[in-house]
Coordinates of C-alpha atoms in Angstrom, one line a residue:
M363 CA 2.2 34.1 87.7
G364 CA 0.4 36.4 84.9
L365 CA -1.9 37.7 87.4
E366 CA 0.6 39.3 89.1
L367 CA 1.2 41.6 86.3
I368 CA -2.1 43.0 86.2
I369 CA -1.9 43.4 90.1
Q370 CA 1.3 45.4 89.5
K371 CA 0.0 47.5 86.5
S372 CA -0.4 51.0 87.2
P373 CA -3.7 52.8 86.0
V374 CA -1.7 56.1 85.4
I375 CA 1.0 56.4 82.7
D376 CA 3.8 59.2 83.6
T377 CA 4.5 61.8 81.3
P378 CA 8.3 62.8 81.4
R379 CA 9.2 66.6 81.4
A380 CA 10.8 67.5 77.9
R381 CA 14.1 67.3 79.5
D382 CA 13.6 64.2 80.9
L383 CA 13.0 62.5 77.4
A384 CA 15.4 64.4 76.0
D385 CA 18.2 63.2 78.5
E386 CA 16.9 59.3 78.6
P387 CA 15.2 58.9 75.4
Q388 CA 15.9 54.9 75.5
K389 CA 14.0 54.6 79.2
W390 CA 10.8 56.5 78.0
Q391 CA 10.7 54.5 74.8
K392 CA 11.0 51.2 76.9
R393 CA 8.1 52.6 78.9
F394 CA 5.8 53.7 76.4
L395 CA 6.2 50.4 74.7
G396 CA 5.4 48.5 77.6
H397 CA 2.1 50.5 77.6
V398 CA 1.3 50.3 74.0
A399 CA 1.5 46.6 74.3
T400 CA -1.9 46.5 76.1
H401 CA -3.4 49.6 74.8
V402 CA -6.9 49.1 73.2
A403 CA -7.7 51.5 70.3
M404 CA -11.7 52.4 70.6
A405 CA -14.1 53.4 67.8
D406 CA -12.4 54.9 64.9
L407 CA -9.2 55.9 66.3
N408 CA -6.9 54.0 64.3
D409 CA -8.7 55.4 61.1
K410 CA -7.7 58.7 62.3
W411 CA -4.4 57.8 62.9
E412 CA -4.1 56.5 59.3
K413 CA -5.1 59.7 58.0
I414 CA -2.7 61.9 60.0
I415 CA 0.2 59.4 58.9
T416 CA -1.1 59.6 55.6
N417 CA -0.7 63.5 55.1
L418 CA 2.5 63.2 56.3
E419 CA 3.6 60.6 54.1
R420 CA 2.4 62.8 51.2
G421 CA 4.5 65.7 52.1
K422 CA 1.5 67.7 53.9
S423 CA 1.3 68.7 57.8
A424 CA -1.4 67.3 60.1
T425 CA -2.5 68.6 63.3
G426 CA -5.0 67.2 66.0
L427 CA -6.2 68.1 69.5
I428 CA -7.4 65.2 71.9
F429 CA -9.1 66.2 75.1
A430 CA -10.7 64.7 78.1
E431 CA -11.0 64.7 81.9
T432 CA -8.3 63.1 84.1
G433 CA -8.4 59.3 84.0
Y434 CA -9.5 58.5 80.1
G435 CA -6.3 57.5 78.6
K436 CA -5.1 60.7 77.1
T437 CA -1.4 60.0 77.5
S438 CA -2.1 56.0 76.5
T439 CA -3.8 57.5 73.3
A440 CA -1.2 59.5 72.4
A441 CA 1.5 57.0 72.7
A442 CA -0.2 54.7 70.7
L443 CA -0.3 57.3 67.8
W444 CA 3.5 57.6 68.5
D445 CA 3.8 53.9 68.0
Y446 CA 1.5 53.9 64.9
A447 CA 4.2 56.9 63.4
E448 CA 7.0 55.2 64.6
K449 CA 6.2 51.7 62.5
R450 CA 5.5 54.0 59.5
E451 CA 9.0 55.4 59.5
I452 CA 7.8 58.6 60.8
I453 CA 10.1 60.0 63.6
A454 CA 7.3 60.8 66.3
V455 CA 8.5 62.6 69.6
P456 CA 6.7 60.7 72.2
P457 CA 4.2 62.3 74.9
F458 CA 6.3 64.9 76.8
M459 CA 4.8 67.8 79.2
W460 CA 4.5 71.1 77.4
D461 CA 5.0 74.0 79.3
S462 CA 6.4 76.3 77.0
I463 CA 7.8 76.7 73.4
A464 CA 11.1 75.9 74.5
D465 CA 9.9 72.2 75.5
M466 CA 8.9 71.3 72.1
L467 CA 12.6 72.4 71.0
V468 CA 14.4 70.6 73.9
A469 CA 12.2 67.4 73.3
T470 CA 12.2 67.3 69.5
H471 CA 16.3 68.0 69.4
G472 CA 16.9 65.2 72.2
W473 CA 14.5 62.5 70.3
M474 CA 15.9 63.5 66.6
C475 CA 19.4 63.2 68.0
Y476 CA 18.4 59.7 69.6
K477 CA 17.0 58.4 66.2
L478 CA 19.6 59.9 64.1
K479 CA 22.4 58.4 66.1
S480 CA 21.4 54.6 65.0
T481 CA 20.6 55.8 61.4
R482 CA 22.8 58.6 60.1
P483 CA 25.0 59.9 63.3
D484 CA 26.8 62.2 60.5
L485 CA 23.8 64.2 60.5
I486 CA 23.7 65.2 64.1
T487 CA 26.3 67.9 63.7
T488 CA 24.2 69.7 61.6
L489 CA 21.2 69.4 63.3
Q490 CA 23.2 70.6 66.8
Q491 CA 24.3 74.0 64.8
A492 CA 20.7 74.6 64.2
Y493 CA 20.0 74.0 67.6
D494 CA 22.7 76.1 68.9
R495 CA 22.0 79.2 66.5
L496 CA 18.5 79.2 67.9
T497 CA 19.4 79.0 71.4
Q498 CA 22.4 81.3 71.0
S499 CA 20.5 83.9 69.2
N500 CA 17.4 84.0 71.9
V501 CA 19.9 84.3 74.9
E502 CA 21.9 87.2 73.0
E503 CA 18.0 88.8 72.7
I504 CA 17.1 88.3 76.3
A505 CA 20.5 89.3 77.5
N506 CA 20.1 92.7 75.7
K507 CA 16.3 93.1 77.3
I508 CA 17.6 92.3 81.0
S509 CA 20.8 94.4 80.6
K510 CA 18.6 97.8 79.8
E511 CA 16.1 96.5 82.4
R512 CA 18.4 96.1 85.2
G513 CA 21.3 98.3 84.4
I514 CA 24.0 95.3 84.3
S515 CA 26.4 94.8 81.4
Q516 CA 25.5 92.4 78.6
D517 CA 28.0 89.9 79.6
A518 CA 26.9 89.8 83.1
A519 CA 23.3 89.3 82.0
K520 CA 24.3 86.7 79.3
Q521 CA 26.4 84.5 81.7
T522 CA 23.0 84.5 84.3
I523 CA 20.9 83.6 81.1
L524 CA 23.4 80.6 80.3
S525 CA 23.4 79.4 84.1
L526 CA 19.9 79.2 84.5
R527 CA 19.6 77.4 81.0
A528 CA 22.3 74.8 82.3
D529 CA 20.0 74.4 85.2
G530 CA 17.0 74.0 83.0
R531 CA 15.2 76.8 84.6
L532 CA 14.8 79.1 81.7
S533 CA 11.8 78.4 79.6
D534 CA 10.9 81.5 78.0
V535 CA 14.0 81.5 75.4
V536 CA 12.6 80.1 72.0
S537 CA 9.8 82.1 70.1
A538 CA 7.1 79.9 67.7
N539 CA 8.8 81.5 64.6
G540 CA 12.5 80.3 66.0
L541 CA 10.9 76.8 66.7
L542 CA 9.5 76.4 63.4
D543 CA 13.0 77.7 61.8
Y544 CA 14.6 74.9 63.8
L545 CA 11.7 72.1 62.6
K546 CA 12.4 72.8 58.8
V547 CA 15.9 71.8 59.7
A548 CA 15.0 68.7 61.4
I549 CA 12.6 67.7 58.8
S550 CA 15.2 68.0 56.1
L551 CA 17.5 65.8 58.0
A552 CA 14.8 63.0 58.6
L553 CA 14.0 63.1 55.0
E554 CA 17.4 62.7 54.3
A555 CA 18.2 60.2 56.4
G556 CA 15.2 58.0 55.0
Y557 CA 12.1 59.3 57.3
K558 CA 9.0 60.0 55.9
G559 CA 8.3 63.1 58.3
L560 CA 8.3 64.5 61.8
L561 CA 5.4 64.4 64.3
L562 CA 5.3 65.9 67.8
I563 CA 3.0 64.6 70.3
P564 CA 3.1 66.9 73.5
D565 CA 0.8 65.9 76.4
E566 CA -0.6 67.9 79.4
F567 CA -0.7 71.2 77.5
E568 CA -2.5 73.9 79.8
L569 CA -1.8 76.7 77.6
F570 CA 1.8 77.4 79.4
T571 CA -0.1 78.2 82.7
N572 CA 2.8 76.4 84.4
S573 CA 5.3 78.8 83.0
N574 CA 3.8 81.9 82.1
P575 CA -0.1 83.1 83.5
D576 CA 0.5 85.9 80.8
I577 CA -2.9 84.3 79.0
A578 CA -2.9 87.0 75.9
K579 CA 1.0 86.4 75.3
N580 CA 0.1 82.3 75.3
F581 CA -2.5 82.7 72.9
S582 CA -0.4 84.6 70.5
E583 CA 2.1 82.1 70.8
L584 CA 0.0 79.2 70.4
K585 CA -1.3 81.0 67.2
D586 CA 2.1 81.5 65.6
L587 CA 2.9 78.1 66.0
I588 CA -0.3 76.2 64.8
F589 CA -1.3 78.4 62.1
P590 CA 2.1 77.7 60.2
I591 CA 2.1 74.1 60.7
F592 CA -1.4 73.9 59.6
Q593 CA -0.7 75.9 56.3
Q594 CA 2.2 73.6 55.2
D595 CA 1.8 71.6 52.5
N596 CA 4.8 70.9 51.2
L597 CA 6.5 69.8 54.6
P598 CA 5.8 66.7 56.6
I599 CA 5.4 68.1 59.9
G600 CA 2.7 67.2 62.4
L601 CA 1.5 68.1 65.9
V602 CA -0.9 66.3 67.7
V603 CA -1.5 67.8 71.3
S604 CA -3.3 66.1 74.6
T605 CA -5.1 68.4 76.7
Y606 CA -7.7 68.5 79.7
N607 CA -11.4 69.6 78.8
R608 CA -10.8 73.0 80.9
T609 CA -7.9 73.8 78.2
Y610 CA -10.2 73.2 75.2
S611 CA -13.1 75.1 76.7
E612 CA -10.9 77.9 77.0
I613 CA -9.6 77.8 73.7
Q614 CA -13.4 77.2 72.2
L615 CA -14.4 80.6 74.6
R616 CA -11.4 82.7 73.8
E617 CA -9.9 81.7 70.4
Q618 CA -12.7 79.4 68.9
Y619 CA -11.6 79.8 65.3
M620 CA -8.1 78.5 66.5
L621 CA -9.8 74.7 67.0
S622 CA -10.1 74.4 63.1
R623 CA -6.6 74.6 62.9
F624 CA -6.2 71.7 65.2
D625 CA -8.2 69.7 62.8
K626 CA -5.9 68.7 59.8
P627 CA -7.2 66.3 58.2
K628 CA -11.0 67.0 59.2
G629 CA -11.8 65.0 62.5
S630 CA -8.4 65.4 64.2
V631 CA -10.2 67.0 67.4
I632 CA -11.1 64.6 69.4
N633 CA -13.1 64.4 72.5
L634 CA -11.8 61.1 73.9
E635 CA -14.8 60.8 76.5
Q636 CA -17.0 60.1 73.5
V637 CA -15.2 57.2 72.0
Y638 CA -15.4 54.4 74.9
G639 CA -18.7 53.0 73.2
K640 CA -19.0 49.3 71.8
Q641 CA -16.5 48.0 69.4
A642 CA -17.3 46.6 65.9
S643 CA -17.2 43.2 67.6
G644 CA -19.9 44.0 70.3
N645 CA -17.4 44.0 73.0
S646 CA -16.9 47.1 75.6
F647 CA -13.8 48.3 76.1
A648 CA -13.3 46.5 79.5
D649 CA -14.1 43.3 77.4
E650 CA -11.3 44.2 74.9
L651 CA -8.9 45.4 77.7
W652 CA -9.6 42.2 79.9
E653 CA -8.9 40.0 76.5
K654 CA -5.7 41.9 75.9
L655 CA -4.4 41.7 79.3
S656 CA -5.0 38.0 79.5
I657 CA -3.3 37.1 76.5
S658 CA 0.0 39.9 77.1
C659 CA -0.1 38.7 80.7
R660 CA -0.7 34.6 79.6
L661 CA -3.2 34.1 82.4
S662 CA -4.4 30.6 83.0
T663 CA -8.2 29.4 82.6
Q664 CA -8.5 30.0 86.2
E665 CA -6.8 33.5 86.3
R666 CA -9.1 34.7 83.8
Q667 CA -11.9 34.0 86.0
A668 CA -10.8 36.8 88.7
I669 CA -13.1 38.9 86.9
S670 CA -16.7 38.2 86.2
D671 CA -18.3 39.0 82.7
D672 CA -21.2 40.6 84.9
V673 CA -18.4 43.0 86.1
L674 CA -17.1 43.5 82.5
T675 CA -20.5 44.3 81.4
A676 CA -21.2 46.9 84.2
L677 CA -18.0 48.3 83.7
G678 CA -18.7 49.0 79.7
Q679 CA -22.1 50.7 80.9
F680 CA -20.6 52.9 83.1
L681 CA -18.0 54.0 80.5
T682 CA -20.7 54.9 78.1
H683 CA -23.2 56.7 80.8
P684 CA -23.8 60.4 79.7
R685 CA -22.5 60.9 83.5
T686 CA -19.7 58.5 83.4
T687 CA -17.2 61.2 85.0
N688 CA -19.4 61.4 88.2
L689 CA -19.4 58.1 88.3
I690 CA -15.8 56.6 87.4
S691 CA -12.6 58.0 86.2
G692 CA -13.0 56.5 82.7
P693 CA -10.8 53.9 81.8
R694 CA -8.3 54.1 84.4
S695 CA -11.0 52.9 86.9
V696 CA -11.2 50.0 84.6
V697 CA -7.8 49.1 85.2
T698 CA -7.8 50.0 88.8
T699 CA -10.5 47.3 89.0
F700 CA -8.6 44.8 87.2
C701 CA -5.9 45.3 89.8
Q702 CA -8.2 44.8 92.6
A703 CA -10.1 41.9 91.0
G704 CA -6.4 40.4 90.9
R705 CA -5.7 40.9 94.8
S706 CA -9.1 39.5 95.7
V707 CA -8.2 35.9 94.3
P708 CA -7.8 33.6 97.0
F709 CA -4.6 31.9 95.8
Y710 CA -2.7 35.4 95.5
S711 CA -3.4 36.1 99.4
H712 CA 0.6 35.5 99.8
C713 CA 0.9 38.0 97.0
K714 CA 3.3 40.9 98.4
H715 CA 0.8 43.3 96.7
H716 CA -2.3 41.7 98.1
P717 CA -4.3 44.4 100.2
F718 CA -4.6 41.9 103.2
K719 CA -0.7 41.5 103.1
K720 CA 1.4 42.6 106.4

C-alpha cells in the first residue's frame, strides 16, 4: 500500500564516510537517487544550481557553502545538487563526511573510478597512478618526520604508516596542495572521457574537528584549498560544502574574508533556514512535499486524506516562523509528521509500523 512507503520513510538521510562511498559507490548512488525522487527544491535553489553548473560548463570553477541547523535538509539539498550536476554530464561526487583533506581524495578517487569504469575504463590506470604518487609521497614525508621524532628507522616508520592507512586510520596524509594536483589530473581525465567537469559536494563539514583539533592548522588547510579553486577560470572544478551554523559562524568570526571564496558564482553561500517560504505556486514546502509523496507513492484518494489541509498549512507556517528552530526541526519534522499521520490512519492499524502494533 502506498501509505506504507511514507510510514517507512526516514526523516534522516545518512551521509557515508569517504571510505564507505569509495568502497560501495553503487549502493550510495541508489540511496541518494531514492531520496532525490521525493526531494522538493525551495525558493530559487534550482536557479543557483543552474548558475553553478553553467560555470563548470564554461570551464570555470564554482564554489558554494550551504549551512543550517540540524533538520533543515542539508544532505537532501546536497543530493539534489549532485543529481542536477550528474544529469548535465558533470562527474559529481555525492555527499560524504568531510573530516580531513584525505577524505576529499578518497571519496573523489573512488567515485571517479566508478564513473570511468562504465565509460572509459582505460583511463583508470592513469588516475590510479596519480593517486599512488600523492599518497606515496606523503607517506615518505610523514615517515621521515616520525623516524626523526621517535628515533626509529625510516622503514619501520613507513610500515607503521602503511598499516594504519590500510586500516583506514590514517587521515592526515594529504595536503591541500597535493589534493589540488590530483584533482587537476582527475579533471583532465574526466574531460577526456566526455564529461564537462568535476564537482565535489562534501557534507557535515566541521573544520576537521573530528580528526584535528588544531583550529589554526585547519583554517590554513581550508584556505590552501578554497582559494586556488575559487581562482580557477580555466578549470571546471567545483566545491560546494554543507555545514552547520556553528561552523559558518566560526568562519565568519575568524576568517570572514574566506566566505567570499565560497561564493562563486555570487549567491552560492546559502542559509538553508531562509528558503522554506511559499513557492511561486503559493504552496508551502509541506504542501509540495505531500503532493510529491502522494504521486511518488501512488496514494489513493483515501490515503491522501491521512493528513488534512489545516495541518499542512500549520506546518508551512511553522517553517517560516522566525523562531522555527525553537518549535520544530525544520523539514525533518515535516517528514516525521507525515509518518505519524500515516500510522494514525485506522485502516493501517494492522501495519507492523503502527505505534500500537505489538
